[in-house]
mmCIF file of N, CA and C in Angstrom:
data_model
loop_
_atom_site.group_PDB
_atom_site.id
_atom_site.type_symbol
_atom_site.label_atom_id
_atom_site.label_comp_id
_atom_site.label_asym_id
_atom_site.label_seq_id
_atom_site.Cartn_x
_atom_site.Cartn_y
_atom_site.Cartn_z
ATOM 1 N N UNK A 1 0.840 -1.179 0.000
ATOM 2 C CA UNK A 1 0.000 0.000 0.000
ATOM 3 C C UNK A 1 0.882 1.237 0.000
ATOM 4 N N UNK A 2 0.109 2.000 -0.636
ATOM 5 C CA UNK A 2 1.227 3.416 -0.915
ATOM 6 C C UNK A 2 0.638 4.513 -0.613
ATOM 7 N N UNK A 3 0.734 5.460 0.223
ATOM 8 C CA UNK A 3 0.378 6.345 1.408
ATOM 9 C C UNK A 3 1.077 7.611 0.767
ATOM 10 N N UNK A 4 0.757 8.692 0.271
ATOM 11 C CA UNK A 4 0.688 10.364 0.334
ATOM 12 C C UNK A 4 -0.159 10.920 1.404
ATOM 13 N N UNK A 5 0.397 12.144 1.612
ATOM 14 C CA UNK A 5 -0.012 13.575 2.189
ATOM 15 C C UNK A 5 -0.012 14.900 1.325
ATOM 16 N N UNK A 6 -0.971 14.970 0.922
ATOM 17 C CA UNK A 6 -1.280 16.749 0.082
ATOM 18 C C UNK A 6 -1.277 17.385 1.045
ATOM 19 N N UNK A 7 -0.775 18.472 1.232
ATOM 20 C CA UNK A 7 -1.740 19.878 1.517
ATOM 21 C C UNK A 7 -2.048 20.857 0.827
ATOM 22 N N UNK A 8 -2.698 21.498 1.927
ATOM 23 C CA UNK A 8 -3.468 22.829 0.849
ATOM 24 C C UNK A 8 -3.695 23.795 2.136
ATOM 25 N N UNK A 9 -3.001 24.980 1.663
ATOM 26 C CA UNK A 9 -2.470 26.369 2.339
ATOM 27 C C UNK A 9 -3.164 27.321 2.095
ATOM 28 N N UNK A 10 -4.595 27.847 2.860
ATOM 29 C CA UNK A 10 -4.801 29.097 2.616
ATOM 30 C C UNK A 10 -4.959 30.506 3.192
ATOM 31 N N UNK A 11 -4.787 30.793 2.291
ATOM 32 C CA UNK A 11 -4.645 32.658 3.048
ATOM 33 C C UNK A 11 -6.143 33.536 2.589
ATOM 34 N N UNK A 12 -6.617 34.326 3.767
ATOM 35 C CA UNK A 12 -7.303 34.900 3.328
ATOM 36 C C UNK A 12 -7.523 35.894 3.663
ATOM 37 N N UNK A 13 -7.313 37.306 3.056
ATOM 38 C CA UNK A 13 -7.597 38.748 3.014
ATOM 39 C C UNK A 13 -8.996 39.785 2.830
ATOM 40 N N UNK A 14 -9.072 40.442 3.622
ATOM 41 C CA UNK A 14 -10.224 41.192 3.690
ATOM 42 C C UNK A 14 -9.959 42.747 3.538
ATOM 43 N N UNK A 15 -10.764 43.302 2.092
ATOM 44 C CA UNK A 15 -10.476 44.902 2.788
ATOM 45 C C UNK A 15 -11.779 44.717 1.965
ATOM 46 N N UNK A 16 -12.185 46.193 3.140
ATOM 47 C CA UNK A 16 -13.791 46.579 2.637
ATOM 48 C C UNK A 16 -14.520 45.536 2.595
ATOM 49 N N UNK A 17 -15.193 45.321 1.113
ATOM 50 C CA UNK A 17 -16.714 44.937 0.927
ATOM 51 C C UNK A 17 -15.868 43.635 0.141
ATOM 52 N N UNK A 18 -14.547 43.498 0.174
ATOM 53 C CA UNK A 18 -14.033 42.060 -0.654
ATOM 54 C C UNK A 18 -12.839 41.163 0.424
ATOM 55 N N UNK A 19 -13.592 39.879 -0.020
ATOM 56 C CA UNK A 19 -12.775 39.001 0.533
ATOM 57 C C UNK A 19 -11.831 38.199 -0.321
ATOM 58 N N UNK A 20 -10.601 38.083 -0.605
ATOM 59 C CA UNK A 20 -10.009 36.938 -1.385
ATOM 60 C C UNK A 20 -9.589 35.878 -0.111
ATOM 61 N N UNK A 21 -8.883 34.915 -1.299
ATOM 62 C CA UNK A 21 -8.566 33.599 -0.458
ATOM 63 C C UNK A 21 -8.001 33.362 -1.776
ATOM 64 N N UNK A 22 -6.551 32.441 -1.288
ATOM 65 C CA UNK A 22 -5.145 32.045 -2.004
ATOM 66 C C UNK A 22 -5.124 30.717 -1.682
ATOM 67 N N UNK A 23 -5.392 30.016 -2.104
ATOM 68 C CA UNK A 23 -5.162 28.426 -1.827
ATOM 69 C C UNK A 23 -3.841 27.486 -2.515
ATOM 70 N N UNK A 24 -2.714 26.775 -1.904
ATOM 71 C CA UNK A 24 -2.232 26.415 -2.598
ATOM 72 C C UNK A 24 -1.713 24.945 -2.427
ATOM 73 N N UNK A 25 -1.865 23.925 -3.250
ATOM 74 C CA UNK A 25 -1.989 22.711 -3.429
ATOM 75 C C UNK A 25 -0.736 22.117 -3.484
ATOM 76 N N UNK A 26 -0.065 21.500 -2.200
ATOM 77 C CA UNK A 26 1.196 20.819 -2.390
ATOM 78 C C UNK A 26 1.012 19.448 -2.293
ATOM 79 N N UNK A 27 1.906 18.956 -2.721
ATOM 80 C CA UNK A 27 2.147 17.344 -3.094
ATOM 81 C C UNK A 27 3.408 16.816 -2.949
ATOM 82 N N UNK A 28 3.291 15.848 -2.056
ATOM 83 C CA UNK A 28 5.278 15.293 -1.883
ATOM 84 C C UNK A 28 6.158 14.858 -2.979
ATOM 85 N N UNK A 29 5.521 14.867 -4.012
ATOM 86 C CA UNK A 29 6.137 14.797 -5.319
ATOM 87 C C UNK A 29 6.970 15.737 -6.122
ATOM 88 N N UNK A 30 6.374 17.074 -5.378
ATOM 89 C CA UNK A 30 6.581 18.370 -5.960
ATOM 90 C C UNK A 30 5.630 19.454 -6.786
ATOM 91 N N UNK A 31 4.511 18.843 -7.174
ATOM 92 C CA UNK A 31 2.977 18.937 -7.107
ATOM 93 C C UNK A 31 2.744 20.478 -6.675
ATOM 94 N N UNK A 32 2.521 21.838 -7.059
ATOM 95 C CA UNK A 32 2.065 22.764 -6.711
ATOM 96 C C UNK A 32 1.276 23.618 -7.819
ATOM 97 N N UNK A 33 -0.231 23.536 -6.766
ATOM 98 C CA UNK A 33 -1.072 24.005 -7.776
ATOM 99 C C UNK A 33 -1.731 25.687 -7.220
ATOM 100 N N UNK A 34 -1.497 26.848 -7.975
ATOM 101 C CA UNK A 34 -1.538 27.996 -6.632
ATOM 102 C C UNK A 34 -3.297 28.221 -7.216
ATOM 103 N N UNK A 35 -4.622 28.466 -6.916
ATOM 104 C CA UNK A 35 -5.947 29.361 -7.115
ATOM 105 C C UNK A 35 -6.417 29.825 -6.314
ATOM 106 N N UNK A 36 -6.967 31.309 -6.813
ATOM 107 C CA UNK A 36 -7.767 31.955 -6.133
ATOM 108 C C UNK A 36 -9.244 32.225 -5.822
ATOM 109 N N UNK A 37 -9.673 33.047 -4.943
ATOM 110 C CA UNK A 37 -11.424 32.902 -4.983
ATOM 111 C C UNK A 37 -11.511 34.439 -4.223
ATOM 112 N N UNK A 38 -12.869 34.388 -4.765
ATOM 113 C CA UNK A 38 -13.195 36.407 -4.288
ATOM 114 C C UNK A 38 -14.496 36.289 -4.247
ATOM 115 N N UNK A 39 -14.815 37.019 -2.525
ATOM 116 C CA UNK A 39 -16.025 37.300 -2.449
ATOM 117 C C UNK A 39 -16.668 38.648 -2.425
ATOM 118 N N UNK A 40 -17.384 39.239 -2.852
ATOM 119 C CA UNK A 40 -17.761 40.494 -2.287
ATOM 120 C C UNK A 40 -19.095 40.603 -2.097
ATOM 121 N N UNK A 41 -18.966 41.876 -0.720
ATOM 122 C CA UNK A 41 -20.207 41.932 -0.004
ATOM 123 C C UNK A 41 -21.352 43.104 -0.588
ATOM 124 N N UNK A 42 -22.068 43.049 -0.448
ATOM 125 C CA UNK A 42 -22.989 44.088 -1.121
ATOM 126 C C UNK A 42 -22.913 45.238 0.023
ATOM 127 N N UNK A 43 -22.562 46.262 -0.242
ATOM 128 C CA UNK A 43 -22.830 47.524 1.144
ATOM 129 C C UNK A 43 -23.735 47.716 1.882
ATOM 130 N N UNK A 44 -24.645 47.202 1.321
ATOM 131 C CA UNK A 44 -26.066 46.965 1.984
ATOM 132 C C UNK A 44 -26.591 46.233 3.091
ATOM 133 N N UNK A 45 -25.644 45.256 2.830
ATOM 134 C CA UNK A 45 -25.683 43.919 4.080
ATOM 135 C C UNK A 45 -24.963 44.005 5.227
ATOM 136 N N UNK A 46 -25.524 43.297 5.575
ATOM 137 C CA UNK A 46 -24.895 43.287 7.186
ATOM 138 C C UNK A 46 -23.678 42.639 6.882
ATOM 139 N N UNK A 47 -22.802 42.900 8.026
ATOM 140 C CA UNK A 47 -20.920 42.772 8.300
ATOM 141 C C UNK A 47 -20.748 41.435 8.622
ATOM 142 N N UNK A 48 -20.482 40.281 8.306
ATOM 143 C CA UNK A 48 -20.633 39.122 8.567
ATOM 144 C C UNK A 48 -19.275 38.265 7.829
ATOM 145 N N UNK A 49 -18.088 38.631 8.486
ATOM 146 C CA UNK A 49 -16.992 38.130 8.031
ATOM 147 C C UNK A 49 -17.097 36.928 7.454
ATOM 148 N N UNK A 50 -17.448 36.144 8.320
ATOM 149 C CA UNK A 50 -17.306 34.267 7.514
ATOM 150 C C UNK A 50 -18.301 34.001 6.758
ATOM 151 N N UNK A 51 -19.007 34.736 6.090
ATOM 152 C CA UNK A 51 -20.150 34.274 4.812
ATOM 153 C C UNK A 51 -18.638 34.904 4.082
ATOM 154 N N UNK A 52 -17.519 36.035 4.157
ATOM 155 C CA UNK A 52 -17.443 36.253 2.677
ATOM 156 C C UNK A 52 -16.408 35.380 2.526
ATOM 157 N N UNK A 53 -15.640 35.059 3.680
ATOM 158 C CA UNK A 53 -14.444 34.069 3.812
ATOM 159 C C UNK A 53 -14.985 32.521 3.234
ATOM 160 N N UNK A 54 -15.958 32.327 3.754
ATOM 161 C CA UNK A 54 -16.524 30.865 3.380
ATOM 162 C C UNK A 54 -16.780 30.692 1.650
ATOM 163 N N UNK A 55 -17.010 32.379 1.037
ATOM 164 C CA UNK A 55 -17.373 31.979 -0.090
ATOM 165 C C UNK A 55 -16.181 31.980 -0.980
ATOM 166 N N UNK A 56 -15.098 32.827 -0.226
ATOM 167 C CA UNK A 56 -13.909 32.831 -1.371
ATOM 168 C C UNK A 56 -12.839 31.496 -1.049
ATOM 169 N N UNK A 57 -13.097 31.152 0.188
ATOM 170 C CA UNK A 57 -12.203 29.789 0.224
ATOM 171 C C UNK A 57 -12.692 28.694 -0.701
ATOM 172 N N UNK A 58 -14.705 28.917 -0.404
ATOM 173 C CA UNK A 58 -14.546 27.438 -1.263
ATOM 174 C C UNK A 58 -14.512 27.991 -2.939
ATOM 175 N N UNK A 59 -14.318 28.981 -3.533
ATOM 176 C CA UNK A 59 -14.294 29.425 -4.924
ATOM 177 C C UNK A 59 -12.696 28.953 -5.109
ATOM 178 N N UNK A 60 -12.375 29.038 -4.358
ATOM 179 C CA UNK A 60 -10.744 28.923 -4.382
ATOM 180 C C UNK A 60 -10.734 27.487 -4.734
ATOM 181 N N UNK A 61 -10.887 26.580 -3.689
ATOM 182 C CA UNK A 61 -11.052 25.136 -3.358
ATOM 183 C C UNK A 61 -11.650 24.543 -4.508
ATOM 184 N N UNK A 62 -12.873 25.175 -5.030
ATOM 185 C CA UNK A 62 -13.138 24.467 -6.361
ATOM 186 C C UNK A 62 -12.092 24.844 -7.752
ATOM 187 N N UNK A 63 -11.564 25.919 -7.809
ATOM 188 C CA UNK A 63 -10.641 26.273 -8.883
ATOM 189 C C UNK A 63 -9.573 24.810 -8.796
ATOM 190 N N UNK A 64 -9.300 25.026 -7.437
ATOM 191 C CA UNK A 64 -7.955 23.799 -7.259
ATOM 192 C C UNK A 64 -8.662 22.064 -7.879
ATOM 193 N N UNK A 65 -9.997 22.431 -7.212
ATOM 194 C CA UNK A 65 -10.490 20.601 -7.717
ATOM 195 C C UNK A 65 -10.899 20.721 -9.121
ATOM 196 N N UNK A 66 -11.310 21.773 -9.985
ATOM 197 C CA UNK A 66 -11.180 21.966 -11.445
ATOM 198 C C UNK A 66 -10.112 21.791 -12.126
ATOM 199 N N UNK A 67 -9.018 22.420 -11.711
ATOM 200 C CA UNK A 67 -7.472 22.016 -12.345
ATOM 201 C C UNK A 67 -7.070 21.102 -12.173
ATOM 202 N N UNK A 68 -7.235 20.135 -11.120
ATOM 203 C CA UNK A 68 -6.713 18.653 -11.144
ATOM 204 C C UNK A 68 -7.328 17.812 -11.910
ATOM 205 N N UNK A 69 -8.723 18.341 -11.715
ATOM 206 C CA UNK A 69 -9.862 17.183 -13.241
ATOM 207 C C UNK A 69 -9.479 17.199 -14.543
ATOM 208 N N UNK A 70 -8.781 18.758 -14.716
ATOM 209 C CA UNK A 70 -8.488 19.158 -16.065
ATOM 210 C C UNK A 70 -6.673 18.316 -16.529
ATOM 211 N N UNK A 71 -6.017 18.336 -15.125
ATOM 212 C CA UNK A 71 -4.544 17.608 -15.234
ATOM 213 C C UNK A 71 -5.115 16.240 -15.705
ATOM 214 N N UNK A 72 -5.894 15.676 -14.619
ATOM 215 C CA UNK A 72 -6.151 14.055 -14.525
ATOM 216 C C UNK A 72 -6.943 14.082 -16.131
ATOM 217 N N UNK A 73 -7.879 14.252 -16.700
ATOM 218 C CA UNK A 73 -8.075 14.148 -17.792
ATOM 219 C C UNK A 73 -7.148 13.862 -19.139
ATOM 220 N N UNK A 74 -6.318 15.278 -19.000
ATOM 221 C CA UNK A 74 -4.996 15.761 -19.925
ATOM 222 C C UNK A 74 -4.467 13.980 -20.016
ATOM 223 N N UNK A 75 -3.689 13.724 -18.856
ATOM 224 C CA UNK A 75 -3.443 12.472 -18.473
ATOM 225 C C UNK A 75 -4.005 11.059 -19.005
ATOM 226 N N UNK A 76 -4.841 11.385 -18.654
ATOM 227 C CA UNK A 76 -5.688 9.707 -19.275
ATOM 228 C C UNK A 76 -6.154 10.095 -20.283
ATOM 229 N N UNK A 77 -5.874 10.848 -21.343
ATOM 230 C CA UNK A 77 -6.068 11.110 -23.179
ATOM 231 C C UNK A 77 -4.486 11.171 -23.253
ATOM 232 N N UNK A 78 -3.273 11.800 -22.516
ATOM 233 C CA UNK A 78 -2.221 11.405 -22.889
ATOM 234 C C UNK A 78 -1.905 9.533 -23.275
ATOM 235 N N UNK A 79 -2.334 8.838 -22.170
ATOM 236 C CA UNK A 79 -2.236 7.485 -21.718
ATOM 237 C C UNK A 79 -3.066 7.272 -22.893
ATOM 238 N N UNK A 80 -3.843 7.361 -23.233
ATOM 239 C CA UNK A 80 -5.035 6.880 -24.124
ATOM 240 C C UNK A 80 -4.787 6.798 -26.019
ATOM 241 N N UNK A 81 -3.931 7.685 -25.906
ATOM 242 C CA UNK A 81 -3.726 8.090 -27.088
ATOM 243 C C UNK A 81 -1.972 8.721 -27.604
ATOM 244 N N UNK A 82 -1.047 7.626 -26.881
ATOM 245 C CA UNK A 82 0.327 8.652 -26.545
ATOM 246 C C UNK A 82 0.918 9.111 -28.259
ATOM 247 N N UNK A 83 1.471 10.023 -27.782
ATOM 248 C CA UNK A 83 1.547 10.675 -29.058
ATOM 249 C C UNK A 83 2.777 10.087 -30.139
#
């Protein structure tokens, strides 16, 4: 049996009415995948830090699980079809 550890590092910044979040995808292989995610608040709404944090981490989080579908794909049409 063969055992990895990913991680995934994020940062997340607030000014004003916008939240980003920096996510970045390591792999003991050497594996680094960096995406971002952005939330913004309407001025209107109430001040509620972790709705905008929650929305730019997981925008982030899905960018990262989109680019690996798009690697792993690349991959198995490389395998599929080597050139």
């Amino acid at each position: 049996m063969h055992t990895q550890t990913w991680s995934v590092q994020i940062t997340i910044a607030e000014d004003d009415d916008v939240t980003q979040a920096h996510a970045v995808l390591s792999s003991r292989d050497g594996l680094t995948i960096h995406r971002d995610g952005e939330a913004h608040r309407n001025p209107h709404d109430a001040v509620v830090p972790e709705i905008g944090e929650e929305l730019a981490v997981s925008r982030a989080l899905y960018a990262l699980a989109d680019r690996l579908m798009e690697d792993a794909e690349t991959d198995v049409e490389n395998l599929s079809h080597p050139a």
